[in-house]
Short mmCIF file of C-alpha atoms and ligand atoms in Angstrom, two decimals:
data_model
loop_
_atom_site.label_atom_id
_atom_site.label_comp_id
_atom_site.label_asym_id
_atom_site.label_seq_id
_atom_site.Cartn_x
_atom_site.Cartn_y
_atom_site.Cartn_z
CA UNK A 1 0.00 0.00 0.00
CA UNK A 2 1.14 3.52 -0.72
CA UNK A 3 0.80 6.35 1.75
CA UNK A 4 1.58 10.01 1.25
CA UNK A 5 2.79 12.32 4.02
CA UNK A 6 2.18 15.93 3.08
CA UNK A 7 5.33 17.37 4.73
CA UNK A 8 8.40 16.20 6.58
CA UNK A 9 7.31 15.14 10.08
CA UNK A 10 9.21 13.80 13.12
CA UNK A 11 11.08 10.64 12.17
CA UNK A 12 9.21 8.18 14.39
CA UNK A 13 6.02 8.65 12.38
CA UNK A 14 7.75 7.80 9.12
CA UNK A 15 9.57 4.82 10.69
CA UNK A 16 6.28 3.38 11.94
CA UNK A 17 4.75 3.66 8.48
CA UNK A 18 7.77 2.03 6.82
CA UNK A 19 7.90 -0.72 9.48
CA UNK A 20 4.25 -1.44 8.70
CA UNK A 21 5.37 -2.24 5.15
CA UNK A 22 3.92 0.79 3.41
CA UNK A 23 5.51 2.51 0.48
CA UNK A 24 5.89 6.00 2.00
CA UNK A 25 6.19 9.17 -0.08
CA UNK A 26 6.95 12.37 1.83
CA UNK A 27 6.29 15.74 0.18
CA UNK A 28 9.78 17.26 0.17
CA UNK A 29 8.87 20.95 0.08
CA UNK A 30 9.21 23.31 3.02
CA UNK A 31 5.83 24.75 2.09
CA UNK A 32 2.67 22.68 1.79
CA UNK A 33 1.86 21.27 -1.64
CA UNK A 34 -0.70 23.26 -3.60
CA UNK A 35 -3.91 21.42 -4.29
CA UNK A 36 -2.75 20.49 -7.80
CA UNK A 37 0.62 19.35 -6.49
CA UNK A 38 -1.05 17.25 -3.82
CA UNK A 39 -3.36 15.60 -6.32
CA UNK A 40 -0.44 14.78 -8.60
CA UNK A 41 1.78 13.60 -5.73
CA UNK A 42 -0.89 11.47 -4.04
CA UNK A 43 -2.32 9.83 -7.17
CA UNK A 44 -2.88 6.14 -6.43
CA UNK A 45 -2.25 6.52 -2.66
CA UNK A 46 -4.27 4.44 -0.20
CA UNK A 47 -3.83 6.83 2.71
CA UNK A 48 -2.81 10.41 3.44
CA UNK A 49 -1.05 11.72 6.52
CA UNK A 50 -2.03 15.38 6.40
CA UNK A 51 -1.40 18.58 8.32
CA UNK A 52 -3.73 21.45 9.14
CA UNK A 53 -2.43 23.24 6.04
CA UNK A 54 -4.18 20.84 3.65
CA UNK A 55 -7.82 21.37 2.75
CA UNK A 56 -9.43 17.93 2.45
CA UNK A 57 -12.85 18.09 0.83
CA UNK A 58 -15.10 16.21 -1.55
CA UNK A 59 -13.47 17.49 -4.72
CA UNK A 60 -9.99 16.52 -3.51
CA UNK A 61 -11.20 13.04 -2.60
CA UNK A 62 -12.95 12.70 -5.97
CA UNK A 63 -9.61 13.48 -7.60
CA UNK A 64 -7.94 10.83 -5.40
CA UNK A 65 -10.46 7.97 -5.43
CA UNK A 66 -7.99 5.37 -4.09
CA UNK A 67 -7.59 7.19 -0.75
CA UNK A 68 -9.30 5.30 2.08
CA UNK A 69 -7.88 7.05 5.14
CA UNK A 70 -6.96 10.66 5.98
CA UNK A 71 -4.93 10.89 9.17
CA UNK A 72 -4.50 14.49 10.28
CA UNK A 73 -1.49 15.25 12.48
CA UNK A 74 -3.48 17.74 14.61
CA UNK A 75 -6.28 17.74 17.10
CA UNK A 76 -8.16 20.42 15.15
CA UNK A 77 -9.80 19.26 11.95
CA UNK A 78 -11.44 22.35 10.51
CA UNK A 79 -9.33 21.68 7.40
CA UNK A 80 -11.29 18.49 6.75
CA UNK A 81 -14.84 18.10 5.50
CA UNK A 82 -15.62 15.06 7.62
CA UNK A 83 -19.09 14.56 6.11
CA UNK A 84 -17.59 14.50 2.61
CA UNK A 85 -15.08 11.90 3.81
CA UNK A 86 -17.73 9.74 5.46
CA UNK A 87 -19.94 9.95 2.39
CA UNK A 88 -17.06 8.53 0.34
CA UNK A 89 -16.13 5.86 2.89
CA UNK A 90 -12.91 7.65 3.88
CA UNK A 91 -11.83 7.24 7.51
CA UNK A 92 -10.67 10.45 9.24
CA UNK A 93 -8.28 10.38 12.21
CA UNK A 94 -6.79 13.09 14.44
CA UNK A 95 -4.24 13.38 17.27
CA UNK A 96 -5.93 14.55 20.48
CA UNK A 97 -4.55 14.22 24.05
CA UNK A 98 -0.86 13.98 23.13
CA UNK A 99 -0.62 17.75 22.72
CA UNK A 100 -2.90 18.92 25.53
CA UNK A 101 -0.27 19.75 28.15
CA UNK A 102 2.20 21.27 25.71
CA UNK A 103 -0.49 23.53 24.26
CA UNK A 104 -1.58 24.57 27.75
CA UNK A 105 2.06 25.37 28.61
CA UNK A 106 2.33 27.61 25.60
CA UNK A 107 -0.92 29.38 26.42
CA UNK A 108 0.77 30.37 29.66
CA UNK A 109 3.89 31.42 27.78
CA UNK A 110 1.75 33.88 25.82
CA UNK A 111 -0.08 35.06 28.94
CA UNK A 112 3.23 35.94 30.56
CA UNK A 113 4.75 37.36 27.38
CA UNK A 114 1.84 39.81 27.02
CA UNK A 115 1.15 40.59 30.68
CA UNK A 116 4.81 41.20 31.54
CA UNK A 117 5.73 42.74 28.16
CA UNK A 118 8.52 40.22 27.67
CA UNK A 119 8.88 40.71 23.90
CA UNK A 120 9.00 44.52 24.13
CA UNK A 121 11.61 44.27 26.89
CA UNK A 122 13.76 41.78 24.96
CA UNK A 123 13.64 44.02 21.87
CA UNK A 124 14.70 46.95 24.02
CA UNK A 125 17.79 45.12 25.26
CA UNK A 126 18.69 43.88 21.77
CA UNK A 127 18.44 47.43 20.39
CA UNK A 128 20.95 48.59 22.99
CA UNK A 129 18.29 50.79 24.62
CA UNK A 130 18.74 49.45 28.18
CA UNK A 131 20.31 52.46 29.93
CA UNK A 132 19.38 52.01 33.56
CA UNK A 133 16.88 50.48 35.97
CA UNK A 134 13.69 52.40 35.44
CA UNK A 135 10.98 52.72 38.07
CA UNK A 136 8.44 53.31 35.31
CA UNK A 137 9.88 51.00 32.67
CA UNK A 138 7.84 48.14 31.16
CA UNK A 139 5.12 48.15 33.76
CA UNK A 140 2.89 45.20 33.09
CA UNK A 141 -0.07 43.39 34.59
CA UNK A 142 0.15 40.93 37.44
CA UNK A 143 -0.68 37.41 36.39
CA UNK A 144 -1.01 36.12 39.93
CA UNK A 145 -4.37 36.79 41.54
CA UNK A 146 -5.93 37.79 38.21
CA UNK A 147 -9.29 36.52 36.97
CA UNK A 148 -8.74 34.09 34.13
CA UNK A 149 -11.64 33.53 31.73
CA UNK A 150 -11.46 30.33 29.69
CA UNK A 151 -13.73 30.02 26.66
CA UNK A 152 -13.97 26.34 25.72
CA UNK A 153 -13.47 24.02 28.66
CA UNK A 154 -12.38 20.83 26.93
CA UNK A 155 -9.07 19.05 27.44
CA UNK A 156 -6.83 22.05 26.70
CA UNK A 157 -9.03 24.60 28.48
CA UNK A 158 -9.01 22.45 31.60
CA UNK A 159 -5.24 21.94 31.41
CA UNK A 160 -4.86 25.73 31.31
CA UNK A 161 -7.16 26.02 34.34
CA UNK A 162 -5.11 23.47 36.31
CA UNK A 163 -2.02 25.67 35.95
CA UNK A 164 -3.99 28.71 37.17
CA UNK A 165 -4.26 27.28 40.68
CA UNK A 166 -0.50 27.81 41.08
CA UNK A 167 -0.97 31.51 40.41
CA UNK A 168 -3.83 32.02 42.87
CA UNK A 169 -6.17 33.04 40.09
CA UNK A 170 -9.96 33.01 40.01
CA UNK A 171 -11.01 30.87 37.05
CA UNK A 172 -14.22 31.53 35.14
CA UNK A 173 -15.13 29.33 32.21
CA UNK A 174 -17.80 28.99 29.61
CA UNK A 175 -18.76 26.20 27.27
CA UNK A 176 -21.95 24.64 25.96
CA UNK A 177 -22.46 22.92 29.34
CA UNK A 178 -20.76 23.07 32.73
CA UNK A 179 -18.40 20.24 33.66
CA UNK A 180 -19.22 17.94 36.59
CA UNK A 181 -19.26 19.72 39.99
CA UNK A 182 -16.30 17.59 41.27
CA UNK A 183 -14.26 18.70 38.27
CA UNK A 184 -15.19 22.35 38.92
CA UNK A 185 -14.08 21.98 42.53
CA UNK A 186 -10.83 20.27 41.55
CA UNK A 187 -10.00 23.09 39.10
CA UNK A 188 -11.50 25.81 41.30
CA UNK A 189 -13.43 26.98 38.23
CA UNK A 190 -16.83 28.67 37.98
CA UNK A 191 -19.17 28.33 35.01
CA UNK A 192 -20.55 31.68 33.80
CA UNK A 193 -22.36 32.86 30.64
CA UNK A 194 -20.00 34.15 27.89
CA UNK A 195 -20.81 37.86 28.30
CA UNK A 196 -20.25 37.74 32.03
CA UNK A 197 -16.91 36.01 31.47
CA UNK A 198 -15.81 38.77 29.08
CA UNK A 199 -16.90 41.51 31.47
CA UNK A 200 -15.20 40.04 34.54
CA UNK A 201 -11.95 38.55 33.25
CA UNK A 202 -8.50 40.12 33.34
CA UNK A 203 -7.24 37.49 30.91
CA UNK A 204 -9.48 35.78 28.35
CA UNK A 205 -8.12 32.66 26.65
CA UNK A 206 -9.79 30.79 23.76
CA UNK A 207 -9.89 26.99 23.53
CA UNK A 208 -12.76 26.19 21.21
CA UNK A 209 -12.54 24.26 17.93
CA UNK A 210 -13.23 26.25 14.77
CA UNK A 211 -16.76 25.47 13.58
CA UNK A 212 -19.42 27.57 11.84
CA UNK A 213 -20.70 28.44 15.36
CA UNK A 214 -17.33 29.59 16.71
CA UNK A 215 -16.18 31.58 13.63
CA UNK A 216 -15.86 35.21 14.84
CA UNK A 217 -16.98 34.19 18.31
CA UNK A 218 -14.98 37.22 19.43
CA UNK A 219 -16.16 40.13 17.28
CA UNK A 220 -16.86 43.82 17.78
CA UNK A 221 -19.77 43.22 20.17
CA UNK A 222 -17.72 40.88 22.37
CA UNK A 223 -14.59 43.06 22.30
CA UNK A 224 -16.69 45.96 23.58
CA UNK A 225 -17.45 43.88 26.68
CA UNK A 226 -13.79 43.35 27.65
CA UNK A 227 -12.31 45.43 30.45
CA UNK A 228 -9.91 47.98 28.84
CA UNK A 229 -7.24 46.47 31.11
CA UNK A 230 -7.85 42.93 29.78
CA UNK A 231 -5.66 40.59 27.79
CA UNK A 232 -6.90 38.31 24.99
CA UNK A 233 -5.05 35.07 24.21
CA UNK A 234 -5.82 32.81 21.23
CA UNK A 235 -4.11 29.45 20.79
CA UNK A 236 -7.18 27.83 19.18
CA UNK A 237 -7.82 28.87 15.58
CA UNK A 238 -7.39 32.33 14.02
CA UNK A 239 -10.93 32.79 12.65
CA UNK A 240 -12.43 32.37 16.14
CA UNK A 241 -11.50 36.07 16.44
CA UNK A 242 -12.72 38.65 13.91
CA UNK A 243 -9.35 40.14 12.96
CA UNK A 244 -10.77 43.42 11.62
CA UNK A 245 -12.76 43.97 14.79
CA UNK A 246 -9.67 43.19 16.85
CA UNK A 247 -7.56 45.74 14.96
CA UNK A 248 -10.31 48.34 15.44
CA UNK A 249 -10.50 47.57 19.15
CA UNK A 250 -6.71 47.87 19.52
CA UNK A 251 -6.72 51.19 17.65
CA UNK A 252 -9.07 52.71 20.21
CA UNK A 253 -7.30 51.11 23.18
CA UNK A 254 -10.13 48.66 23.94
CA UNK A 255 -7.66 45.98 25.09
CA UNK A 256 -4.51 46.14 27.15
CA UNK A 257 -2.72 43.36 25.30
CA UNK A 258 -3.19 40.45 22.92
CA UNK A 259 -1.31 37.17 22.43
CA UNK A 260 -2.03 35.20 19.28
CA UNK A 261 -0.49 31.90 18.29
CA UNK A 262 -3.09 31.58 15.53
CA UNK A 263 -4.27 34.30 13.18
CA UNK A 264 -6.65 34.98 10.34
CA UNK A 265 -5.14 35.09 7.80
CA UNK A 266 -2.47 32.55 8.65
CA UNK A 267 0.40 33.11 8.12
CA UNK A 268 0.05 36.78 8.97
CA UNK A 269 1.83 39.00 6.39
CA UNK A 270 4.69 41.03 7.85
CA UNK A 271 2.91 44.30 6.98
CA UNK A 272 -0.35 43.30 8.67
CA UNK A 273 -1.81 46.05 10.93
CA UNK A 274 -1.84 43.66 13.91
CA UNK A 275 1.96 43.66 13.88
CA UNK A 276 2.09 47.43 14.31
CA UNK A 277 0.89 47.27 17.92
CA UNK A 278 3.62 46.88 20.56
CA UNK A 279 1.08 45.27 22.91
CA UNK A 280 0.34 42.42 20.48
CA UNK A 281 2.50 39.29 20.57
CA UNK A 282 2.12 36.98 17.58
CA UNK A 283 3.77 33.57 17.31
CA UNK A 284 3.63 31.26 14.26
CA UNK A 285 1.16 28.56 15.42
CA UNK A 286 3.65 26.76 17.64
CA UNK A 287 1.64 25.90 20.75
CA UNK A 288 2.14 22.15 20.28
CA UNK A 289 5.74 22.54 19.13
CA UNK A 290 7.81 20.71 21.70
CA UNK A 291 10.19 17.99 20.54
CA UNK A 292 8.44 15.26 22.49
CA UNK A 293 4.90 16.33 21.61
CA UNK A 294 5.54 16.63 17.90
CA UNK A 295 7.07 13.10 17.95
CA UNK A 296 3.96 11.84 19.75
CA UNK A 297 1.66 13.56 17.29
CA UNK A 298 3.57 12.00 14.38
CA UNK A 299 3.47 8.58 16.04
CA UNK A 300 -0.25 8.76 16.74
CA UNK A 301 -1.00 10.00 13.22
CA UNK A 302 1.01 7.05 11.84
CA UNK A 303 -0.67 4.54 14.17
CA UNK A 304 -4.08 5.86 13.13
CA UNK A 305 -3.19 5.45 9.47
CA UNK A 306 -1.74 1.96 9.93
CA UNK A 307 -4.71 0.63 11.90
CA UNK A 308 -7.31 2.08 9.57
CA UNK A 309 -5.56 0.79 6.44
CA UNK A 310 -5.33 -2.65 8.06
CA UNK A 311 -9.09 -2.54 8.65
CA UNK A 312 -8.73 -2.18 12.42
CA UNK A 313 -10.34 0.49 14.56
CA UNK A 314 -7.74 3.31 14.73
CA UNK A 315 -6.79 4.77 18.13
CA UNK A 316 -8.40 8.16 17.36
CA UNK A 317 -10.88 8.29 14.51
CA UNK A 318 -13.75 10.73 13.99
CA UNK A 319 -15.91 8.56 11.76
CA UNK A 320 -14.75 4.93 11.96
CA UNK A 321 -18.17 3.62 12.97
CA UNK A 322 -19.98 5.72 10.39
CA UNK A 323 -17.64 4.56 7.61
CA UNK A 324 -17.81 0.93 8.71
CA UNK A 325 -21.58 1.16 9.00
CA UNK A 326 -21.60 2.47 5.46
CA UNK A 327 -19.33 -0.20 4.02
CA UNK A 328 -20.59 -3.43 5.74
C1 LIG B 1 -3.72 21.23 16.36
O1 LIG B 1 -3.28 20.12 16.64
O2 LIG B 1 -4.89 21.40 16.01
C2 LIG B 1 -2.79 22.39 16.50
O3 LIG B 1 -3.31 23.56 16.07
C3 LIG B 1 -1.43 22.09 15.92
O4 LIG B 1 -0.84 21.32 16.89
#
């Protein structure tokens, strides 16, 4: 069987695929293949190991009718039309859990970078502008004792909350439903409606998947509810925030600071207005980028692909039952 990996990934993933006896073709480019390149490269493949940069939809699958499995090396799958896959009997797999803690760590890295103005201060030193100790220099916001508002209280949101206890924070969260009362007690977290969370939080952090319902979840109306002293952090997906509304809010000083690991558009062009604000920290979608976690993601993506192509239930599939139900 032939499998195509749409970019170079950590070695363990490729080794697993080769050890399973597959003929493995890895897209050699540093940038993702264009759609046409992917179709040409993956012609005749049985399975694809994809990244969040590939759009997998009905027309792509129709152009690659031999593909039976799409294994995405990511927990998010807004790049995949799962219904189109299921309709064509294509199994879709993702890599949850293995990146939860690493992504939560990075959320905290952004919280500190913004609240304590780390990037501005580092730039200052690099520019040779550090002249003396300044009583009024780089005054930031305290992270300890702040109210942290978490929007989306799934695995990553809860991992972020767990870290908050070490900083004596009050944790507010919102989601479709509250978690079990024992879990709330354990995480010292209080369920509140979204608007109340925005009005009360010093730091708001987003942990929802990108769906039609969450696109522009944070728009002009929501940004107007933030405290002017608040910080917004997004490590989820760029389009969860309405970028234009965010730029407008920053222009009129509606927010104290913003940390974005994901943007819309992504990548963000170097001349984008968001990059003009000193109180905005943007990183290039690296929240899961630790050595160990990326190896684990590659391994799980490979295991998913191997199991599904061998006709066994993959460790983490979104539609295995639906596809099997359709094919038996
Ligand atoms: C994901 O997995 O969805 C992240 O955005 C990349 O790790």
